[in-house]
Coordinates of C-alpha atoms and ligand atoms in Angstrom, one line a residue:
M28 CA 96.8 158.2 96.1
T29 CA 94.7 155.5 94.4
L30 CA 94.6 152.1 95.9
P31 CA 94.4 149.0 93.7
T32 CA 90.9 147.7 93.2
K33 CA 92.0 144.1 92.8
I34 CA 94.9 142.2 94.4
L35 CA 96.1 138.7 93.7
I36 CA 97.4 136.8 96.8
A37 CA 100.3 134.6 95.7
N38 CA 100.0 132.3 98.8
R39 CA 97.9 129.9 100.7
G40 CA 96.8 129.0 104.3
E41 CA 96.5 131.4 107.2
I42 CA 98.5 134.3 105.6
A43 CA 96.4 134.3 102.4
V44 CA 93.3 134.5 104.6
R45 CA 94.9 137.3 106.7
I46 CA 95.7 139.4 103.6
M47 CA 92.2 138.9 102.2
R48 CA 90.8 140.2 105.4
A49 CA 92.8 143.4 105.0
C50 CA 91.7 143.8 101.4
R51 CA 88.0 143.3 102.3
E52 CA 88.3 146.1 105.0
M53 CA 89.8 148.3 102.3
N54 CA 87.2 147.5 99.8
I55 CA 89.6 145.8 97.5
Q56 CA 88.6 142.7 95.4
T57 CA 90.7 139.6 96.1
V58 CA 92.0 136.9 93.8
A59 CA 93.1 133.6 95.3
I60 CA 95.4 131.2 93.5
Y61 CA 95.3 127.5 94.4
S62 CA 97.0 124.2 93.6
E63 CA 95.0 121.1 92.9
A64 CA 95.4 120.0 96.6
D65 CA 93.9 123.3 97.8
K66 CA 90.8 123.6 95.6
D67 CA 88.4 123.5 98.6
A68 CA 90.7 125.4 101.0
R69 CA 89.6 128.2 103.2
H70 CA 91.6 130.9 101.3
V71 CA 89.9 129.8 98.1
K72 CA 86.4 130.1 99.6
M73 CA 87.1 133.5 101.1
A74 CA 88.4 135.1 97.9
D75 CA 86.2 137.0 95.5
E76 CA 87.7 135.0 92.7
A77 CA 89.9 131.9 92.7
L78 CA 92.1 130.6 89.9
R79 CA 93.9 127.3 89.7
V80 CA 97.7 127.8 89.4
G81 CA 98.9 124.2 89.0
P82 CA 99.1 120.8 90.5
A83 CA 99.8 120.0 94.2
P84 CA 103.6 120.2 94.3
A85 CA 104.5 123.8 95.3
S86 CA 107.3 123.8 92.7
E87 CA 104.7 123.6 89.9
S88 CA 102.1 125.9 91.5
Y89 CA 102.8 128.4 94.3
L90 CA 106.5 128.5 93.4
S91 CA 106.1 128.8 89.7
I92 CA 106.9 132.4 88.7
E93 CA 105.5 131.9 85.2
C94 CA 102.2 130.3 86.3
V95 CA 101.6 132.9 89.1
I96 CA 102.2 135.8 86.7
D97 CA 100.1 134.3 84.0
T98 CA 97.3 133.8 86.4
A99 CA 97.6 137.4 87.7
R100 CA 97.4 138.7 84.1
K101 CA 94.3 136.6 83.4
S102 CA 92.6 137.9 86.6
G103 CA 93.3 141.6 85.8
A104 CA 94.7 142.2 89.3
Q105 CA 96.7 145.4 89.5
A106 CA 98.9 144.2 92.4
I107 CA 100.3 141.0 93.9
H108 CA 100.8 140.3 97.6
P109 CA 103.3 137.5 98.1
G110 CA 102.7 136.8 101.8
Y111 CA 105.7 134.9 103.4
G112 CA 107.6 131.8 102.3
F113 CA 107.1 130.7 98.6
L114 CA 108.1 133.5 96.2
S115 CA 108.0 136.4 98.8
E116 CA 111.8 136.7 99.0
N117 CA 112.6 135.9 95.4
P118 CA 114.0 138.9 93.6
T119 CA 113.4 137.4 90.2
F120 CA 109.7 137.2 91.0
A121 CA 109.5 140.7 92.3
Q122 CA 111.2 141.9 89.1
A123 CA 109.0 139.8 86.9
V124 CA 105.9 141.2 88.6
Q125 CA 107.0 144.7 87.9
D126 CA 108.0 143.9 84.3
A127 CA 104.4 142.6 83.8
G128 CA 103.1 146.0 84.8
I129 CA 101.8 144.8 88.2
I130 CA 102.6 146.3 91.6
F131 CA 104.6 144.1 93.9
I132 CA 103.4 144.6 97.4
G133 CA 106.9 144.5 99.0
P134 CA 110.4 146.0 98.6
S135 CA 112.3 146.4 95.3
A136 CA 114.0 143.4 93.7
Q137 CA 117.3 145.1 94.4
A138 CA 116.6 145.4 98.1
I139 CA 115.5 141.7 98.3
R140 CA 118.7 140.7 96.4
A141 CA 121.0 142.7 98.6
M142 CA 119.5 141.3 101.9
G143 CA 118.9 137.8 100.5
D144 CA 122.7 137.1 100.3
K145 CA 123.6 137.0 104.0
A146 CA 127.3 137.2 103.4
E147 CA 126.8 140.4 101.3
A148 CA 124.3 141.8 103.8
R149 CA 126.9 141.3 106.6
A150 CA 129.5 143.3 104.7
R151 CA 127.0 146.0 103.9
M152 CA 125.9 146.3 107.6
Q153 CA 129.5 146.4 108.7
A154 CA 130.3 149.3 106.3
R155 CA 127.2 151.1 107.7
G156 CA 128.3 150.7 111.4
V157 CA 125.5 148.2 112.3
P158 CA 127.0 145.7 114.6
I159 CA 127.3 142.2 113.2
V160 CA 128.2 138.9 114.9
P161 CA 132.0 138.3 114.8
G162 CA 132.5 136.0 111.8
F163 CA 133.8 135.6 108.3
Q164 CA 132.0 135.9 105.0
D165 CA 134.7 136.2 102.3
A166 CA 135.4 132.5 101.8
N167 CA 136.4 131.2 98.4
D168 CA 137.2 127.7 99.7
D169 CA 136.9 125.6 102.9
A170 CA 140.6 126.2 103.8
A171 CA 139.8 129.9 104.3
L172 CA 136.8 129.0 106.5
V173 CA 139.0 126.7 108.6
R174 CA 141.6 129.4 109.1
A175 CA 138.8 131.9 110.0
A176 CA 137.3 129.6 112.5
D177 CA 140.5 129.4 114.4
K178 CA 140.6 133.2 114.6
I179 CA 137.0 133.6 115.6
G180 CA 137.3 130.9 118.3
Y181 CA 135.0 127.9 118.9
P182 CA 132.1 127.3 119.0
V183 CA 131.3 128.6 115.5
L184 CA 128.1 128.5 113.5
V185 CA 128.3 127.4 109.9
K186 CA 125.6 129.2 107.9
A187 CA 124.4 129.3 104.2
A188 CA 124.8 132.6 102.4
A189 CA 121.4 132.0 100.7
G190 CA 119.9 130.4 103.9
G191 CA 116.5 130.6 105.4
G192 CA 114.0 128.6 107.5
G193 CA 116.8 127.5 109.9
K194 CA 118.2 125.1 107.2
A195 CA 121.9 124.2 106.6
M196 CA 123.0 125.6 109.9
H197 CA 125.6 123.7 112.0
V198 CA 127.0 124.5 115.4
V199 CA 130.7 123.3 115.5
E200 CA 132.3 122.9 119.0
S201 CA 135.8 121.9 118.0
P202 CA 138.2 122.1 115.0
D203 CA 137.9 118.3 114.6
D204 CA 134.3 118.6 113.5
L205 CA 134.5 121.5 111.2
L206 CA 135.3 119.8 107.9
D207 CA 132.4 117.4 108.3
A208 CA 130.1 120.2 109.2
L209 CA 131.2 122.2 106.1
A210 CA 130.6 119.2 103.8
A211 CA 127.1 118.6 105.2
A212 CA 126.2 122.3 105.1
H213 CA 127.4 122.7 101.5
R214 CA 125.3 119.7 100.5
E215 CA 122.2 121.0 102.4
A216 CA 122.5 124.5 101.1
Q217 CA 122.9 123.3 97.5
N218 CA 119.7 121.2 97.9
A219 CA 117.6 123.7 99.7
F220 CA 118.7 127.0 98.0
G221 CA 120.6 125.9 94.9
D222 CA 123.6 127.8 96.3
A223 CA 126.3 126.0 98.3
R224 CA 128.2 129.1 99.6
L225 CA 128.8 129.2 103.3
F226 CA 130.0 131.7 105.9
L227 CA 130.8 131.6 109.6
E228 CA 129.6 133.3 112.8
K229 CA 130.7 133.1 116.3
Y230 CA 128.1 130.9 118.0
I231 CA 126.5 132.8 120.8
R232 CA 125.5 130.1 123.2
N233 CA 122.9 131.8 125.5
A234 CA 121.4 133.9 122.8
R235 CA 118.1 135.8 122.6
H236 CA 116.5 136.4 119.2
I237 CA 115.1 139.9 119.2
E238 CA 113.9 141.5 115.9
F239 CA 112.6 144.9 114.9
Q240 CA 109.6 145.5 112.6
I241 CA 110.3 148.2 110.0
L242 CA 107.9 150.2 107.9
A243 CA 109.3 152.5 105.2
D244 CA 107.4 154.5 102.6
T245 CA 108.5 155.7 99.2
H246 CA 108.9 159.3 100.5
G247 CA 112.0 158.6 102.6
R248 CA 110.4 157.9 105.9
T249 CA 111.7 154.8 107.7
L250 CA 110.3 153.9 111.1
H251 CA 110.6 150.9 113.5
L252 CA 107.5 149.4 115.2
F253 CA 109.5 148.1 118.2
E254 CA 110.7 144.6 118.8
R255 CA 109.5 141.0 118.9
E256 CA 111.3 138.5 121.0
C257 CA 111.4 135.1 119.2
S258 CA 113.8 133.1 121.4
I259 CA 111.4 130.1 121.8
Q260 CA 112.6 128.0 118.8
R261 CA 113.0 124.5 117.7
R262 CA 115.7 123.7 115.2
H263 CA 116.3 127.5 114.7
Q264 CA 112.6 128.0 113.8
K265 CA 110.3 130.1 115.9
I266 CA 107.3 128.7 117.7
I267 CA 106.4 131.3 120.3
E268 CA 106.9 135.1 119.9
E269 CA 106.1 138.0 122.2
T270 CA 106.3 141.8 122.5
P271 CA 107.6 143.7 124.4
S272 CA 110.7 141.6 125.0
P273 CA 111.2 141.0 128.7
L274 CA 114.9 141.5 128.2
L275 CA 114.9 145.1 126.8
D276 CA 114.9 148.3 128.7
A277 CA 114.1 151.7 127.1
A278 CA 117.7 152.5 126.4
L279 CA 118.6 149.2 124.7
R280 CA 115.3 149.3 122.8
A281 CA 116.1 152.8 121.4
K282 CA 119.6 151.7 120.4
M283 CA 118.5 148.6 118.6
G284 CA 115.6 150.4 117.0
A285 CA 117.9 153.0 115.6
A286 CA 120.3 150.3 114.3
A287 CA 117.3 148.5 112.6
V288 CA 116.3 151.8 110.8
E289 CA 119.9 152.3 109.7
A290 CA 120.1 148.7 108.4
A291 CA 116.9 149.2 106.3
R292 CA 118.1 152.5 105.0
A293 CA 121.4 150.9 103.9
V294 CA 119.5 149.1 101.1
G295 CA 117.0 151.8 100.4
Y296 CA 114.3 149.6 101.9
V297 CA 110.6 150.3 101.1
N298 CA 107.5 148.5 102.6
A299 CA 107.4 146.2 105.7
G300 CA 110.5 144.3 106.7
T301 CA 112.2 142.9 109.7
I302 CA 115.7 143.3 111.0
E303 CA 116.6 140.2 113.1
F304 CA 119.2 140.6 115.9
I305 CA 120.9 138.1 118.1
V306 CA 121.4 139.4 121.6
D307 CA 124.0 138.2 124.1
P308 CA 122.2 138.8 127.4
D309 CA 125.4 138.8 129.3
T310 CA 127.0 141.7 127.5
A311 CA 123.7 143.4 126.7
T312 CA 122.5 143.8 130.2
L313 CA 124.7 142.4 132.9
R314 CA 128.0 144.2 132.1
P315 CA 127.2 147.7 130.9
G316 CA 129.9 149.1 128.8
S317 CA 131.4 145.7 127.9
G318 CA 129.9 145.7 124.4
Q319 CA 126.8 146.4 122.4
G320 CA 125.5 143.0 123.1
F321 CA 123.3 142.9 120.0
Y322 CA 124.2 141.9 116.5
F323 CA 122.6 142.0 113.1
L324 CA 121.6 138.5 111.9
E325 CA 119.6 139.1 108.7
M326 CA 116.8 141.1 107.2
N327 CA 113.5 139.3 106.2
T328 CA 112.3 141.4 103.3
R329 CA 108.6 140.5 103.7
L330 CA 105.7 140.3 106.1
Q331 CA 106.6 138.0 108.9
V332 CA 104.7 135.1 110.4
E333 CA 104.7 136.8 113.8
H334 CA 103.5 140.3 112.6
P335 CA 100.2 140.1 114.5
I336 CA 101.8 140.7 117.9
T337 CA 103.2 144.0 116.6
E338 CA 99.7 144.9 115.4
M339 CA 98.2 144.2 118.8
V340 CA 100.6 146.5 120.7
T341 CA 100.9 149.3 118.2
G342 CA 97.3 149.3 116.9
L343 CA 98.5 149.4 113.3
D344 CA 97.4 147.0 110.6
L345 CA 100.6 146.0 108.9
V346 CA 99.1 144.4 105.8
Q347 CA 96.9 147.5 105.2
W348 CA 100.1 149.6 105.5
Q349 CA 101.9 147.4 103.1
I350 CA 99.2 147.9 100.5
R351 CA 99.1 151.7 101.1
I352 CA 102.8 152.0 100.9
A353 CA 102.9 150.0 97.6
A354 CA 100.3 152.5 96.3
G355 CA 102.6 155.4 97.1
E356 CA 100.9 156.7 100.3
S357 CA 103.2 158.3 102.9
L358 CA 103.3 157.2 106.5
P359 CA 101.3 159.9 108.4
F360 CA 103.1 159.4 111.7
D361 CA 106.7 159.7 113.0
Q362 CA 108.8 157.6 115.4
E363 CA 107.8 159.6 118.5
M364 CA 104.1 159.1 117.8
L365 CA 104.4 155.3 118.0
T366 CA 103.9 153.5 121.3
Q367 CA 103.8 150.0 122.6
R368 CA 100.7 149.3 124.7
G369 CA 100.1 146.1 126.7
H370 CA 101.7 142.7 125.9
A371 CA 101.1 140.3 123.1
I372 CA 102.1 136.7 122.6
E373 CA 101.8 134.4 119.5
C374 CA 101.8 130.6 119.4
R375 CA 102.2 128.8 116.1
V376 CA 99.8 125.9 115.9
Y377 CA 101.3 123.0 113.8
A378 CA 99.7 119.8 112.6
E379 CA 102.5 117.7 114.0
D380 CA 103.2 115.2 116.8
A381 CA 105.4 116.8 119.4
S382 CA 105.7 113.4 121.2
N383 CA 107.0 111.7 118.1
Q384 CA 109.9 113.9 116.7
F385 CA 107.5 116.5 115.6
L386 CA 106.5 114.5 112.6
P387 CA 103.8 116.2 110.5
S388 CA 100.3 114.8 111.1
I389 CA 98.2 114.6 108.0
G390 CA 94.4 113.8 107.6
T391 CA 91.0 115.5 107.6
L392 CA 90.1 118.0 110.2
L393 CA 86.9 116.5 111.6
R394 CA 86.0 119.5 113.8
V395 CA 87.6 122.9 114.3
I396 CA 86.3 125.2 117.0
E397 CA 88.4 128.3 117.5
P398 CA 88.8 129.9 120.9
Q399 CA 87.0 133.2 121.4
A400 CA 87.7 135.6 124.3
P401 CA 88.5 139.3 124.8
G402 CA 92.1 139.8 123.5
I403 CA 92.2 136.5 121.6
R404 CA 92.9 136.6 117.9
V405 CA 93.1 133.4 115.8
D406 CA 94.8 133.7 112.3
S407 CA 93.9 130.4 110.7
G408 CA 94.0 128.8 107.3
V409 CA 91.8 125.9 108.1
E410 CA 88.2 125.0 109.0
T411 CA 86.2 121.8 109.6
G412 CA 86.5 119.4 106.7
D413 CA 89.8 120.6 105.4
E414 CA 92.6 118.2 104.5
I415 CA 96.1 118.6 105.9
T416 CA 98.4 117.2 103.2
V417 CA 102.1 116.4 102.9
H418 CA 102.5 119.1 100.3
Y419 CA 102.8 122.2 102.4
D420 CA 104.1 123.6 105.7
P421 CA 102.2 122.0 108.6
M422 CA 101.7 125.4 110.3
I423 CA 97.9 125.7 110.2
A424 CA 97.0 128.6 112.5
K425 CA 98.4 131.1 115.0
V426 CA 96.8 132.1 118.3
I427 CA 97.6 135.6 119.5
A428 CA 96.8 136.7 123.0
Y429 CA 96.8 140.4 124.0
A430 CA 96.5 141.7 127.6
E431 CA 97.6 144.5 129.9
T432 CA 100.6 142.6 131.3
R433 CA 102.9 139.7 130.3
D434 CA 101.5 137.4 133.0
A435 CA 97.9 138.1 132.0
A436 CA 98.8 137.5 128.3
I437 CA 100.4 134.1 129.2
R438 CA 97.3 133.1 131.2
K439 CA 95.0 134.2 128.4
M440 CA 97.1 132.1 125.9
Q441 CA 96.9 129.0 128.1
A442 CA 93.2 129.3 128.3
A443 CA 92.8 129.8 124.6
L444 CA 95.0 126.9 123.6
H445 CA 93.1 124.7 126.1
D446 CA 89.8 125.7 124.4
Y447 CA 91.0 125.2 120.9
V448 CA 89.3 122.2 119.4
L449 CA 91.2 120.7 116.4
L450 CA 90.0 117.1 115.9
G451 CA 91.2 114.6 113.3
V452 CA 94.9 115.4 113.2
T453 CA 97.5 115.7 116.0
T454 CA 98.5 119.3 116.9
N455 CA 101.1 120.9 119.2
T456 CA 98.6 122.8 121.3
E457 CA 99.3 120.7 124.4
F458 CA 103.0 121.0 123.9
L459 CA 102.7 124.8 123.7
Q460 CA 100.8 124.9 126.9
D461 CA 103.6 122.9 128.7
V462 CA 106.2 125.3 127.3
L463 CA 104.2 128.4 128.5
R464 CA 104.0 126.8 132.0
H465 CA 107.7 126.4 132.4
P466 CA 109.2 128.7 135.1
E467 CA 112.1 129.8 132.9
F468 CA 109.6 131.1 130.3
S469 CA 107.4 132.7 133.0
D470 CA 110.5 134.5 134.3
G471 CA 111.3 135.9 130.9
K472 CA 114.7 134.2 130.9
A473 CA 114.4 131.7 128.1
T474 CA 117.1 131.6 125.4
T475 CA 117.1 130.1 122.0
R476 CA 118.3 126.8 123.5
F477 CA 115.3 126.6 125.8
I478 CA 113.4 123.9 123.9
E479 CA 116.4 121.6 123.4
Q480 CA 117.4 122.1 127.1
H481 CA 114.0 121.6 128.7
F482 CA 112.0 119.6 126.2
P483 CA 114.4 117.2 124.5
T484 CA 111.6 114.7 124.6
W485 CA 108.0 115.4 125.5
K486 CA 104.9 113.4 126.2
P487 CA 101.4 114.7 126.7
E488 CA 100.1 114.4 130.3
N489 CA 96.5 113.3 129.7
Q490 CA 95.9 111.1 126.7
N491 CA 92.2 111.6 126.1
V492 CA 92.7 111.9 122.3
A493 CA 90.9 108.7 121.7
S494 CA 87.8 109.8 123.5
V495 CA 87.7 113.0 121.6
L496 CA 88.0 111.2 118.3
V497 CA 85.2 108.9 119.3
A498 CA 83.1 111.9 120.1
A499 CA 83.8 113.4 116.7
A500 CA 82.9 110.2 115.0
L501 CA 79.7 110.1 117.0
A502 CA 78.8 113.6 116.1
E503 CA 79.3 112.8 112.4
S504 CA 77.1 109.7 112.4
S505 CA 74.4 110.8 114.8
G506 CA 73.9 114.4 113.8
V507 CA 74.1 115.3 117.5
S508 CA 75.6 118.7 118.2
P509 CA 79.3 118.1 118.3
A510 CA 80.0 120.3 121.4
T511 CA 77.5 118.2 123.3
T512 CA 79.0 114.9 122.4
I513 CA 82.5 116.1 123.1
A514 CA 81.3 117.2 126.5
I515 CA 80.0 113.8 127.2
A516 CA 83.2 112.0 126.1
N517 CA 85.3 114.4 128.1
D518 CA 83.5 114.8 131.3
A519 CA 86.4 113.2 133.2
D520 CA 88.4 116.3 132.6
P521 CA 87.5 118.8 135.3
Y522 CA 89.0 121.7 133.4
N523 CA 87.2 121.0 130.1
P524 CA 85.0 124.0 129.4
W525 CA 82.8 121.8 127.2
A526 CA 82.0 119.6 130.1
R527 CA 81.0 122.3 132.5
G528 CA 77.4 122.4 133.8
D529 CA 77.2 126.2 134.2
A530 CA 76.3 128.7 131.6
F531 CA 79.8 128.7 130.0
R532 CA 78.0 127.9 126.8
L533 CA 74.5 129.4 126.6
G534 CA 72.0 126.7 126.0
V535 CA 74.3 123.8 126.7
G536 CA 74.3 122.1 130.2
S537 CA 72.3 124.4 132.4
Ligands
LIG624 P1 109.5 134.3 110.1 O1 110.8 134.9 110.5 O2 108.5 135.1 109.5 O3 109.0 133.5 111.3 P2 110.3 131.8 109.0 O4 111.7 131.6 109.0 O5 109.5 131.0 110.1 O6 109.9 133.3 109.0 O7 109.7 131.4 107.6 C1 108.4 131.8 107.2 C2 107.9 130.7 106.3 O8 108.7 130.6 105.2 C3 107.9 129.3 107.0 O9 106.7 128.7 106.5 C4 109.2 128.7 106.5 O10 109.1 127.3 106.5 C5 109.3 129.3 105.1 N1 110.7 129.6 104.7 C6 111.4 130.7 105.0 N2 112.6 130.6 104.4 C7 112.6 129.5 103.7 C8 113.5 128.9 102.8 N3 114.6 129.5 102.5 N4 113.2 127.7 102.2 C9 112.0 127.2 102.5 N5 111.1 127.7 103.3 C10 111.4 128.8 103.9
LIG625 P1 117.3 131.9 109.0 O1 117.5 132.6 107.8 O2 117.3 130.5 108.8 O3 116.1 132.5 109.8 P2 119.0 133.3 111.0 O4 120.3 133.8 110.7 O5 117.9 134.2 111.2 O6 118.6 132.2 109.9 O7 119.1 132.3 112.3 C1 118.0 131.5 112.7 C2 118.2 131.2 114.2 O8 119.5 130.5 114.4 C3 118.3 132.4 115.1 O9 117.0 132.9 115.5 C4 119.1 131.9 116.3 O10 118.3 131.2 117.2 C5 120.1 131.0 115.6 N1 121.3 131.7 115.3 C6 121.7 132.3 114.2 N2 122.9 132.8 114.2 C7 123.4 132.6 115.5 C8 124.6 132.9 116.2 N3 125.6 133.5 115.6 N4 124.7 132.4 117.5 C9 123.7 131.8 118.1 N5 122.5 131.5 117.5 C10 122.4 131.8 116.2
LIG626 MG1 115.9 134.4 110.5

């Protein structure tokens, strides 16, 4: 099987960097695309070649099918990797890439379309015997939804058929609120997805989000690479993920894994994808025999943000396998040969202010120093001097911790987040540390409502931000080693590794 020699990465930020890393290890040339706002970005510097794709707004650059394909043609790339977000789950794009004679590193347009319509996907799963959340997806009008809600029983969740990114979702507690929620959701769905269609699900109050990674080749082999638990969410968006899930035992894992494989097969799925399930912990574990307890939510027909934790525990490189599968290689292992070893956790690092409604924080990154330790991986799209702008998602990096046990992985993550230096914009690293510290999280009991229940508002404990900024400014103007000045400014913090007088950093202090 011949691999492509040149791949265009139709994305930006940490995922573009991640994909280029895989290409480099495989000896494949990389082409970056960039908008005007990204001309000096890390992914542009890292690529072998970089081509401008349009102005700053995503709709005219990273989201423009025409511009991306034109650029790919010009570059002579034989394949396009879409990453996640942007055009990754757009069937029209996948088809256009193929029509241009370029390999799309992902599933077929037909599989993307089948799973992209959640109402249709539910019906398909039901026909295939994959358990779905009790609900209703055959609505022509709101009156049908209102009748269905009475049958399902409240609380219900209003969802968009074309939905994604946690948008246009409304929990409705009583019939009195349903019509208003439907009106709002129609509006939001039309705005966000250009498709106002809605469906209903029973709202599972104390839910756990547990998903299964799928890899399927073009030769009929479909495998799962175990689960990722993503229950730590804010507004239906994941912020911390881990594997293995503290909730699953071997029996439930095997059952859910088999259902995930069945779901992927139902659409003839090829390449990497994820089957998301919602799990009702009461019926899944506490009352055996009282129900399956797990239900299909949706399939994400792409590489997922949290894929690194699966890579850590399985030892497989998912991006490299995506490229190999797209080139027609067959998977050289079967389900029984795959194992989970150790425990991995990922935290999403956002340029946002967790103490002020999580508003995005924009500005220049004055200093970035990534944590380094055995078992720590940082997937980042930024470096010192980069601009965080309003144009794109504020997720700038991911920290992944890998250790023998869950407790050790949590401790490792705490230390790494503490050591992560990101000066110039506000980030959520302190917020994440407080979340990891919460006993409900340590006990492995957190549900998808954990953040709203325990962190409805949040304030950082020690406010030494000002002193750190002063240090950075000092470093800039004096040419003094930044680590040294930060240590001086921060010596009041007994846990600050930069302030320690021992040989923590060779050549500094002692
Ligand atoms: P994952 O399941 O991989 O964590 P997310 O739902 O967090 O996926 O989405 C991955 C990225 O794509 C995020 O940057 C998110 O904001 C973006 N995204 C996903 N779906 C949509 C959508 N329908 N509209 C806009 N952005 C989306
Ligand atoms: P998206 O496409 O936006 O990712 P999902 O269907 O995957 O939409 O749902 C996102 C999140 O919303 C889930 O991870 C879960 O926390 C919550 N959710 C979705 N459906 C339900 C449900 N029926 N009951 C309870 N929570 C749900
Ligand atoms: Mg989802």
